[in-house]
Coordinates of C-alpha atoms in Angstrom, one line a residue:
M1 CA 15.5 201.0 158.4
N2 CA 15.9 198.4 161.1
T3 CA 17.7 200.1 164.0
L4 CA 18.2 197.1 166.2
S5 CA 21.3 194.9 166.5
S6 CA 21.6 191.3 167.6
I7 CA 22.4 192.2 171.2
D8 CA 19.2 194.3 171.3
Y9 CA 17.2 191.2 170.2
V10 CA 19.1 189.0 172.7
I11 CA 18.2 191.4 175.6
F12 CA 14.6 191.5 174.6
V13 CA 14.4 187.7 174.3
L14 CA 16.0 187.3 177.7
Y15 CA 13.4 189.6 179.2
F16 CA 10.6 187.6 177.6
I17 CA 12.1 184.3 179.0
M18 CA 12.5 185.8 182.4
V19 CA 8.9 187.0 182.7
A20 CA 7.4 183.9 181.2
S21 CA 9.6 181.6 183.4
Y22 CA 8.7 183.5 186.6
G23 CA 5.1 183.5 185.6
Y24 CA 5.1 179.7 185.1
Y25 CA 6.9 179.3 188.5
V26 CA 4.2 181.3 190.2
Y27 CA 1.5 179.4 188.3
R28 CA 3.0 176.0 189.4
K29 CA 3.1 177.2 193.1
R30 CA -0.7 177.9 192.9
K31 CA -1.5 174.7 191.1
T32 CA -3.6 173.6 193.9
Q33 CA -5.8 176.6 193.3
E34 CA -6.0 176.2 189.6
H35 CA -9.7 175.9 189.5
D36 CA -10.5 178.3 192.4
S37 CA -12.3 181.2 190.7
K38 CA -11.4 183.8 193.4
A39 CA -7.8 182.8 193.2
F40 CA -7.8 183.0 189.4
F41 CA -9.6 186.4 189.2
L42 CA -8.4 188.1 192.4
A43 CA -5.3 186.3 193.8
E44 CA -7.3 186.5 197.1
G45 CA -5.1 187.3 200.0
S46 CA -1.8 186.3 198.4
L47 CA -0.4 189.7 197.1
T48 CA 2.0 191.6 199.4
W49 CA 1.9 195.4 199.7
W50 CA 4.9 195.8 197.4
A51 CA 3.4 193.4 194.8
I52 CA 0.1 195.4 194.9
G53 CA 1.8 198.7 194.5
A54 CA 4.1 197.5 191.7
S55 CA 1.2 195.8 189.9
L56 CA -0.9 198.9 190.1
I57 CA 1.9 200.9 188.4
A58 CA 2.7 198.2 185.8
S59 CA -0.9 197.9 184.8
N60 CA -1.4 201.7 184.8
I61 CA 1.8 202.7 182.9
S62 CA 1.3 201.5 179.4
A63 CA 1.6 202.7 175.8
E64 CA -1.0 205.3 176.8
Q65 CA 1.8 206.9 178.9
F66 CA 5.0 205.9 177.1
I67 CA 3.6 206.9 173.7
G68 CA 0.6 209.1 174.5
M69 CA 1.8 211.1 177.5
S70 CA 5.3 211.5 176.0
G71 CA 3.4 212.8 172.9
E72 CA 1.6 215.3 175.1
G73 CA 4.9 216.2 176.7
F74 CA 6.1 217.0 173.2
F75 CA 3.0 219.0 172.5
V76 CA 2.1 220.7 175.8
G77 CA 4.9 220.1 178.3
T78 CA 4.8 219.4 182.1
A79 CA 1.1 220.4 182.4
V80 CA 0.3 216.9 181.4
A81 CA 2.1 215.6 184.5
A82 CA -1.1 216.6 186.4
Y83 CA -2.6 213.3 185.5
E84 CA 0.3 211.5 187.3
W85 CA 0.8 213.8 190.2
I86 CA -2.9 214.3 191.1
A87 CA -3.2 210.5 190.9
A88 CA -0.8 210.3 194.0
I89 CA -3.4 212.3 196.0
A90 CA -6.2 210.2 194.6
L91 CA -4.5 207.0 195.7
I92 CA -4.2 208.4 199.2
I93 CA -7.9 209.3 199.3
I94 CA -8.8 205.8 198.0
A95 CA -6.5 204.1 200.5
I96 CA -8.0 206.1 203.5
W97 CA -11.7 206.3 202.7
F98 CA -12.7 204.0 199.8
M99 CA -10.8 200.8 200.6
P100 CA -12.4 200.4 204.1
V101 CA -15.9 200.5 202.5
Y102 CA -14.9 197.8 199.9
L103 CA -13.2 195.5 202.4
K104 CA -15.8 195.9 205.2
N105 CA -18.6 194.9 202.8
H106 CA -16.6 192.1 201.1
I107 CA -16.7 193.7 197.7
Y108 CA -14.6 191.8 195.0
T109 CA -15.9 193.4 191.8
M110 CA -17.3 196.8 190.9
P111 CA -20.6 195.4 189.5
Q112 CA -20.9 193.5 192.8
F113 CA -20.6 196.8 194.6
L114 CA -23.5 198.2 192.6
K115 CA -25.6 195.1 193.1
T116 CA -25.0 195.2 196.9
R117 CA -25.5 198.9 197.3
Y118 CA -28.2 199.4 194.7
N119 CA -29.8 196.6 192.6
D120 CA -29.2 194.1 189.8
T121 CA -30.2 196.5 187.1
V122 CA -27.6 199.1 188.0
A123 CA -25.0 196.3 188.2
L124 CA -25.9 194.9 184.8
I125 CA -25.9 198.3 183.1
M126 CA -22.5 199.1 184.4
A127 CA -21.0 195.7 183.7
I128 CA -22.0 196.2 180.0
F129 CA -20.7 199.8 180.0
W130 CA -17.3 198.7 181.5
L131 CA -16.9 195.8 179.0
F132 CA -17.4 198.1 176.1
L133 CA -15.1 200.7 177.5
Y134 CA -12.3 198.2 178.4
I135 CA -12.4 196.5 175.0
L136 CA -13.2 199.3 172.6
V137 CA -11.2 202.1 174.2
N138 CA -8.5 200.6 176.5
L139 CA -7.4 197.4 174.9
T140 CA -7.5 198.9 171.4
S141 CA -5.5 202.0 172.3
I142 CA -2.9 200.0 174.2
L143 CA -2.5 197.6 171.3
Y144 CA -2.4 200.3 168.6
L145 CA 0.0 202.7 170.4
G146 CA 2.3 200.0 171.5
A147 CA 2.5 198.2 168.2
T148 CA 3.0 201.5 166.3
A149 CA 5.9 202.5 168.6
I150 CA 7.7 199.2 168.4
T151 CA 7.2 198.9 164.7
G152 CA 8.9 202.3 164.3
L153 CA 11.9 200.9 166.0
V154 CA 12.2 197.3 164.5
G155 CA 10.5 197.8 161.1
D156 CA 12.2 198.0 157.8
A157 CA 9.6 200.3 156.1
T158 CA 8.3 203.8 156.3
A159 CA 5.1 204.5 158.2
G160 CA 2.1 204.4 156.0
T161 CA 3.5 201.8 153.6
P162 CA 2.0 198.3 153.2
E163 CA 5.3 196.8 154.6
F164 CA 5.0 198.9 157.7
Q165 CA 1.3 197.8 158.2
N166 CA 2.3 194.2 157.8
I167 CA 5.0 194.5 160.5
L168 CA 2.6 196.5 162.7
H169 CA 0.0 193.7 162.5
L170 CA 2.6 191.0 163.3
I171 CA 3.8 193.0 166.4
M172 CA 0.2 193.6 167.5
I173 CA -0.4 189.8 167.4
G174 CA 2.9 189.2 169.2
L175 CA 1.9 191.6 172.0
A176 CA -1.5 190.0 172.3
V177 CA 0.0 186.5 172.6
F178 CA 2.5 187.6 175.2
A179 CA -0.3 189.1 177.2
L180 CA -2.3 185.9 176.9
V181 CA 0.6 183.9 178.3
I182 CA 0.5 186.0 181.4
T183 CA -3.2 186.5 181.7
L184 CA -4.2 182.8 181.5
G185 CA -2.3 182.1 184.7
G186 CA -4.7 184.2 186.7
M187 CA -4.4 187.3 188.9
K188 CA -1.6 186.0 191.1
V189 CA 0.6 185.3 188.1
I190 CA -0.2 188.8 186.8
G191 CA 0.5 190.4 190.2
Y192 CA 3.9 188.9 190.7
T193 CA 5.2 189.1 187.1
D194 CA 4.2 192.8 187.3
V195 CA 6.9 193.2 189.9
I196 CA 9.5 192.3 187.2
Q197 CA 7.6 194.3 184.6
V198 CA 7.6 197.5 186.7
A199 CA 11.4 197.0 187.5
V200 CA 12.2 196.7 183.8
L201 CA 9.8 199.5 183.0
I202 CA 11.5 201.9 185.5
I203 CA 15.1 200.9 184.6
G204 CA 14.5 201.0 180.9
G205 CA 12.5 204.2 181.1
L206 CA 15.1 206.0 183.2
A207 CA 17.8 204.9 180.8
T208 CA 15.9 206.4 177.9
T209 CA 15.3 209.7 179.8
Y210 CA 19.0 209.9 180.8
L211 CA 20.2 209.3 177.2
A212 CA 17.6 211.8 175.8
L213 CA 18.9 214.5 178.2
T214 CA 22.6 213.7 177.3
V215 CA 21.7 214.0 173.6
V216 CA 20.2 217.4 174.3
A217 CA 23.3 218.5 176.2
E218 CA 25.5 217.4 173.3
N219 CA 23.4 219.3 170.8
F220 CA 23.8 222.5 172.9
G221 CA 27.5 222.0 173.2
L222 CA 27.3 221.2 177.0
G223 CA 29.0 217.9 177.0
K224 CA 27.2 214.7 178.1
S225 CA 25.7 215.8 181.3
A226 CA 22.0 214.8 181.8
L227 CA 21.6 217.6 184.3
A228 CA 23.0 220.1 181.8
G229 CA 20.6 218.7 179.2
F230 CA 17.6 219.2 181.6
K231 CA 18.7 222.8 182.2
A232 CA 19.0 223.3 178.5
L233 CA 15.4 222.1 178.0
M234 CA 14.1 224.6 180.7
N235 CA 16.1 227.5 179.2
D236 CA 15.2 226.8 175.6
S237 CA 11.5 226.1 176.1
P238 CA 10.3 227.6 179.4
E239 CA 6.7 227.4 178.2
H240 CA 7.0 223.6 178.3
F241 CA 7.7 223.7 182.1
K242 CA 4.5 225.3 183.3
M243 CA 1.9 223.2 185.1
I244 CA -0.9 225.8 184.6
L245 CA -1.6 226.9 181.0
P246 CA -2.9 230.5 180.6
K247 CA -6.4 230.8 179.2
P248 CA -6.3 231.9 175.5
A249 CA -8.8 234.3 173.9
S250 CA -11.8 232.5 172.5
T251 CA -11.5 234.2 169.1
T252 CA -11.6 231.8 166.1
S253 CA -8.1 230.7 165.1
T254 CA -6.7 229.3 161.8
I255 CA -3.9 226.8 161.4
N256 CA -1.4 229.4 160.4
D257 CA -2.0 231.5 163.5
A258 CA 0.3 231.0 166.5
H259 CA -2.8 231.4 168.7
N260 CA -4.1 228.2 167.1
L261 CA -1.5 226.1 168.9
D262 CA -2.3 227.7 172.3
I263 CA -6.0 226.8 171.9
Q264 CA -5.2 223.2 171.0
K265 CA -3.1 222.9 174.1
Y266 CA -5.7 224.5 176.4
V267 CA -8.5 222.3 175.0
V268 CA -6.5 219.3 176.3
L269 CA -5.4 220.8 179.6
P270 CA -7.5 223.8 180.5
G271 CA -5.2 225.5 183.0
I272 CA -6.3 226.0 186.6
A273 CA -9.9 225.3 185.6
M274 CA -9.2 221.6 185.2
Y275 CA -8.4 221.3 188.9
F276 CA -11.9 222.4 189.8
A277 CA -13.5 220.1 187.1
G278 CA -12.6 216.8 185.5
Q279 CA -9.1 216.2 186.8
W280 CA -10.3 214.9 190.1
I281 CA -13.1 212.9 188.5
V282 CA -10.6 211.3 186.1
N283 CA -8.3 210.2 188.9
L284 CA -10.7 209.2 191.6
N285 CA -12.9 207.3 189.2
Y286 CA -9.9 205.5 187.6
W287 CA -8.1 204.6 190.8
G288 CA -11.2 204.0 193.1
C289 CA -14.1 202.8 190.9
N290 CA -12.3 200.8 188.3
Q291 CA -12.2 197.0 188.3
Y292 CA -9.0 197.0 186.4
I293 CA -7.2 198.9 189.2
T294 CA -9.0 198.1 192.5
Q295 CA -8.9 194.4 191.7
R296 CA -5.3 194.2 192.8
A297 CA -6.1 195.4 196.4
L298 CA -9.6 193.8 196.9
G299 CA -8.2 190.4 197.9
A300 CA -5.9 191.8 200.6
D301 CA -6.4 192.9 204.2
L302 CA -6.8 196.6 204.8
K303 CA -3.3 197.2 206.1
T304 CA -1.7 195.5 203.0
A305 CA -4.1 197.1 200.5
R306 CA -3.6 200.6 202.0
T307 CA 0.2 200.4 202.1
G308 CA 0.2 199.1 198.5
L309 CA -2.0 201.9 197.2
I310 CA 0.1 204.6 198.9
F311 CA 3.3 203.0 197.7
A312 CA 1.8 203.2 194.2
G313 CA 1.1 206.9 194.8
M314 CA 4.8 207.5 195.6
L315 CA 5.8 205.7 192.4
K316 CA 3.4 207.9 190.4
L317 CA 5.4 211.0 191.4
M318 CA 8.4 209.8 189.4
M319 CA 6.5 208.6 186.3
P320 CA 6.6 211.9 184.4
V321 CA 10.4 211.7 184.5
I322 CA 10.1 208.4 182.6
V323 CA 7.2 209.1 180.2
M324 CA 7.0 212.9 179.8
L325 CA 10.6 214.2 179.8
P326 CA 11.6 212.2 176.6
G327 CA 8.7 214.0 174.9
I328 CA 9.9 217.4 175.9
A329 CA 13.5 216.4 174.8
A330 CA 12.0 215.4 171.4
Y331 CA 10.3 218.8 171.1
V332 CA 13.5 220.7 171.7
L333 CA 15.6 218.5 169.4
H334 CA 12.9 218.7 166.7
K335 CA 12.8 222.5 167.1
H336 CA 16.5 222.6 166.4
N337 CA 16.3 220.2 163.5
A338 CA 18.2 217.5 165.4
L339 CA 15.5 214.8 164.7
P340 CA 15.9 214.4 160.9
N341 CA 13.6 211.4 160.6
F342 CA 10.8 212.6 162.8
N343 CA 7.7 214.1 161.1
G344 CA 6.5 216.1 164.2
V345 CA 3.5 213.9 164.9
K346 CA 3.3 213.9 168.7
D347 CA 2.7 210.2 169.2
G348 CA 6.0 209.5 167.4
A349 CA 8.1 211.5 169.9
Y350 CA 9.1 208.7 172.2
S351 CA 10.1 206.4 169.3
A352 CA 12.2 209.2 167.8
V353 CA 14.1 209.6 171.1
L354 CA 14.7 205.9 171.3
G355 CA 16.5 206.0 168.0
F356 CA 19.5 207.8 169.8
L357 CA 20.0 204.9 172.2
P358 CA 23.2 202.8 171.8
T359 CA 23.2 199.1 171.1
G360 CA 21.9 197.1 174.0
L361 CA 20.0 200.0 175.6
K362 CA 17.6 200.0 172.7
G363 CA 16.7 196.4 173.5
L364 CA 16.3 197.3 177.2
S365 CA 14.1 200.3 176.3
I366 CA 11.9 198.2 174.0
A367 CA 11.7 195.6 176.7
A368 CA 10.5 198.4 179.1
L369 CA 7.9 199.5 176.6
T370 CA 6.8 196.0 176.0
A371 CA 6.6 195.4 179.8
A372 CA 4.3 198.4 180.1
I373 CA 2.1 197.3 177.2
V374 CA 1.9 193.6 178.2
A375 CA 1.2 194.4 181.9
S376 CA -1.6 196.7 181.0
L377 CA -3.1 194.3 178.5
A378 CA -2.9 191.4 181.0
G379 CA -4.5 193.5 183.8
K380 CA -7.3 194.7 181.5
L381 CA -8.0 191.3 180.1
N382 CA -8.2 189.8 183.6
S383 CA -10.7 192.6 184.6
I384 CA -12.8 191.9 181.5
S385 CA -12.8 188.2 182.3
T386 CA -13.7 188.8 185.9
I387 CA -16.7 191.1 185.2
F388 CA -18.1 189.0 182.3
T389 CA -17.6 185.7 184.1
L390 CA -18.7 186.5 187.7
D391 CA -21.2 189.3 187.1
I392 CA -22.9 188.3 183.8
Y393 CA -22.2 184.6 182.9
K394 CA -22.4 183.2 186.5
K395 CA -25.5 185.3 187.4
Y396 CA -27.5 185.0 184.2
F397 CA -26.3 182.0 182.2
G398 CA -24.2 179.6 184.3
K399 CA -25.9 179.6 187.8
E400 CA -24.9 176.0 188.3
A401 CA -21.3 176.3 187.0
D402 CA -18.7 174.9 189.4
E403 CA -15.3 176.6 190.1
K404 CA -13.5 174.7 187.4
K405 CA -16.0 175.7 184.7
L406 CA -15.9 179.4 185.8
V407 CA -12.1 179.5 185.4
I408 CA -12.3 177.8 182.0
F409 CA -15.0 180.2 180.9
G410 CA -12.9 183.1 182.2
R411 CA -10.0 182.0 180.0
Y412 CA -12.2 181.8 176.9
T413 CA -13.4 185.3 177.7
V414 CA -9.8 186.5 177.8
L415 CA -9.2 185.0 174.3
A416 CA -12.4 186.5 172.9
A417 CA -11.7 190.0 174.2
I418 CA -8.2 190.1 172.7
I419 CA -9.4 188.9 169.4
L420 CA -12.1 191.6 169.3
A421 CA -9.5 194.2 170.3
I422 CA -7.2 193.1 167.4
L423 CA -10.1 193.3 164.9
F424 CA -11.0 196.9 166.0
T425 CA -7.4 197.9 166.0
W426 CA -6.3 196.3 162.7
N427 CA -6.4 199.4 160.5
D428 CA -7.0 202.0 163.2
L429 CA -10.7 201.5 162.7
L430 CA -11.5 203.8 165.7
G431 CA -9.3 206.7 164.7
I432 CA -6.9 206.5 167.6
G433 CA -4.0 207.9 165.6
G434 CA -6.0 211.0 164.6
E435 CA -7.0 211.9 168.2
G436 CA -3.7 211.1 169.8
G437 CA -3.5 208.1 172.0
F438 CA -3.6 209.8 175.4
T439 CA -6.4 212.2 174.5
F440 CA -8.4 209.4 172.9
I441 CA -8.4 207.4 176.1
Q442 CA -9.1 210.3 178.4
K443 CA -11.8 211.8 176.2
Y444 CA -13.9 208.7 175.6
T445 CA -13.4 207.3 179.2
G446 CA -14.8 210.7 180.2
F447 CA -18.1 209.9 178.6
I448 CA -19.0 207.5 181.5
S449 CA -16.7 208.7 184.3
P450 CA -19.0 211.5 185.6
G451 CA -22.0 209.3 186.1
V452 CA -20.0 206.4 187.4
F453 CA -18.1 208.4 190.0
A454 CA -21.3 210.2 191.1
M455 CA -23.0 206.8 191.6
F456 CA -20.0 205.4 193.6
L457 CA -19.4 208.5 195.7
L458 CA -23.0 209.0 196.8
G459 CA -23.4 205.2 197.2
M460 CA -20.5 204.9 199.6
F461 CA -20.9 208.0 201.7
W462 CA -24.6 209.0 201.6
K463 CA -27.0 206.5 203.1
R464 CA -30.0 208.0 201.4
T465 CA -29.0 207.4 197.8
T466 CA -31.5 205.1 196.1
G467 CA -31.2 202.6 193.3
T468 CA -33.5 204.7 191.1
A469 CA -31.1 207.7 191.5
A470 CA -28.2 205.5 190.6
I471 CA -29.8 204.4 187.3
V472 CA -30.7 208.0 186.5
G473 CA -27.2 209.0 187.4
V474 CA -25.3 206.6 185.2
V475 CA -27.5 207.3 182.2
L476 CA -27.7 211.1 182.8
G477 CA -23.9 211.4 183.2
F478 CA -23.4 209.7 179.9
V479 CA -26.0 211.8 178.1
L480 CA -24.7 215.0 179.6
A481 CA -21.1 214.2 178.5
I482 CA -22.3 213.7 175.0
F483 CA -24.4 216.8 175.1
F484 CA -21.6 219.1 176.3
N485 CA -19.2 217.5 173.8
N486 CA -21.5 217.7 170.7
Y487 CA -24.5 219.9 171.2
A488 CA -24.0 222.6 173.9
V489 CA -22.2 225.1 171.7
G490 CA -24.9 224.9 169.0
L491 CA -27.6 225.6 171.6
F492 CA -26.0 228.0 174.0
G493 CA -23.1 229.5 172.0
K494 CA -19.4 229.6 172.6
D495 CA -19.2 231.8 175.8
T496 CA -21.5 231.1 178.7
L497 CA -21.2 231.2 182.5
M498 CA -20.5 227.5 182.5
Y499 CA -17.9 227.2 179.8
T500 CA -15.9 228.7 177.0
A501 CA -15.7 226.9 173.7
Y502 CA -12.8 227.3 171.3
T503 CA -12.5 227.1 167.5
Y504 CA -9.3 226.0 165.9
Q505 CA -7.9 224.1 162.9
K506 CA -5.8 221.1 162.6
M507 CA -4.6 218.6 159.9
E508 CA -5.8 215.0 160.3
K509 CA -5.0 212.3 157.7
G510 CA -4.2 215.0 155.1
Q511 CA -7.4 217.0 155.7
L512 CA -7.8 220.5 157.2
L513 CA -10.4 220.3 159.9
T514 CA -12.1 223.2 161.7
I515 CA -13.2 222.2 165.2
T516 CA -15.2 224.0 167.9
E517 CA -15.2 222.3 171.3
I518 CA -15.3 222.8 175.0
P519 CA -12.3 221.3 176.9
F520 CA -13.4 217.8 177.7
L521 CA -12.2 218.1 181.4
I522 CA -14.7 221.0 181.8
N523 CA -17.4 218.9 180.2
M524 CA -16.7 216.2 182.7
G525 CA -16.9 218.6 185.6
W526 CA -20.3 220.0 184.7
S527 CA -21.7 216.5 183.8
F528 CA -20.7 215.4 187.3
V529 CA -22.1 218.4 189.1
I530 CA -25.5 218.2 187.3
T531 CA -25.6 214.4 187.8
V532 CA -25.0 214.6 191.5
A533 CA -27.7 217.3 191.9
A534 CA -30.2 215.1 190.0
M535 CA -29.3 212.0 192.1
V536 CA -29.6 214.0 195.4
G537 CA -33.0 215.4 194.3
I538 CA -34.3 211.9 193.4
S539 CA -33.0 210.3 196.6
L540 CA -34.6 213.0 198.8
A541 CA -37.9 211.6 197.7
G542 CA -37.0 208.2 199.2
P543 CA -36.4 207.0 202.8
K544 CA -33.9 208.8 205.0
V545 CA -31.7 205.7 205.2
N546 CA -31.7 203.3 202.2
P547 CA -32.0 199.7 203.5
K548 CA -29.1 198.8 201.2
A549 CA -26.8 201.5 202.5
F550 CA -23.3 200.3 203.4
I551 CA -22.1 199.7 206.9
H552 CA -19.2 201.9 207.9
D553 CA -16.6 200.9 210.5
K554 CA -15.0 204.1 211.8
S555 CA -12.2 202.1 213.4
M556 CA -11.0 201.2 209.9
L557 CA -10.3 204.8 209.2
K558 CA -7.5 204.9 211.8
L559 CA -4.1 205.1 210.2
E560 CA -0.9 203.5 211.4
P561 CA 2.2 205.7 212.0
R562 CA 4.0 204.1 208.9
T563 CA 1.0 205.0 206.7
I564 CA 0.9 208.6 208.0
A565 CA 4.6 208.9 207.3
L566 CA 4.2 207.7 203.7
I567 CA 1.3 210.1 203.2
V568 CA 3.3 213.1 204.6
I569 CA 6.3 212.3 202.4
T570 CA 4.2 212.0 199.3
L571 CA 2.4 215.3 199.9
M572 CA 5.7 217.2 200.7
L573 CA 7.2 215.9 197.4
L574 CA 4.1 216.9 195.5
T575 CA 4.0 220.4 197.0
A576 CA 7.7 220.9 196.0
L577 CA 7.0 219.9 192.4
Y578 CA 4.0 222.2 192.1
V579 CA 6.0 225.1 193.7
K580 CA 8.8 224.5 191.2
F581 CA 6.7 224.2 188.0
W582 CA 3.6 226.3 188.7

């Protein structure tokens, strides 16, 4: 049943007009730079610290969080907030130590970093890796999760029916077109429209959380107090408010066993162990070695870039309130049979909560969800275009191409990428729905993260690292991730000094599956450790100082009082959160 009224549609259309109009205004202001490739791809030097911070959050918070993380909140609880809260520390680390290396050595793209520090072969391998990852994992999951969520709110058919699929496809195309409107204007248009997007995202997201908590309060007979609703959640389901999940026994579990659910949760978020393994690799690699993210800061000066990154870190602390709490509210309401039209599938939790919103607020919340989806699509498309145009096309095919031709080719690349993503997403060809959106992205990104992060970390801070070691590292990291995910248990068994594997059952597309796996964050940790050891061993056979090692300017590590204050505030808030929910 269609749950939206005319006023909801009016609010959404006004949001679209506002973003598109502002984007066009920014585009007209930079008309003189229309065929400047660095302005198109990087908005070089034109983004302020608040625009950088807002753009980072708008591009990061997408359907992956609104739908996927809310779903994990429904399934696991606050433990999933580690991805957001550890990101705040990761952004501080990037701002203090990584950004000076990039800016001192005039790095504008991640493949350029690899070419400058290592060689063309490493840069080309990673450019291809990133393009596959961005298109086949990130764009597809954002489109699928976003379109599924919005279809559930505006559609007139039940999920799984042909009518639902038709509406899903139309919305998917609509999201893609909206993102194209923003992306084709270049990085400056993306950056400044993201300020509006993040404002809509936060306001709409907070409104959804507030209403969800009041609905919980009403169902428990506590009036309409959001605070009372939050306390009711904590009292009713205290296990959903623990940051560290206890390690379950490794005995085989069946779907009817309560122990089965504990194993499934732990496989996704393996308690304290994840803080010594993949959690740091996920965040430092994502925020510091990712074209899609670092692109926003690479065109700015150090002070602006650093402040923007730390500002983004502070915003990350509040994101679980917006994207996780509605999922926990959905869990409690579903537990007490207060979500009659919800089937219990975790990625539907956020949409189920939105159904409670009154007229007008539904439109605002859908606008917030759309803002998150479109901002992420636009940022990802611009990164795909930047890497393919500057690091592959210009280098190998269009060496004589002028600035105008590069920008035009970049726009064609954007169009091609979104078409490919739609084709792979059309009937959930990649199985995103079965994995769960958030887990799908984290798991498959984790196949390349260990090798990539090892290569960047050693390349930045150890002058002896060689190009040969880098090639071995990126390939070995990928191979090890696949090995631990698919073959380690068969060769070494379920319990070893390195890991514990778990066997559980779950239903997927009507079939009962028995799965044995090691938590993927543990896989990432060991893949990274072994890769670093191999790279160090290979590099020790080379010169003591690699001729291509980066120049470090220690004066760039000095922090201004304002920066120190922001860092201290962030760390104090983070400490308080972990003390409260440990």
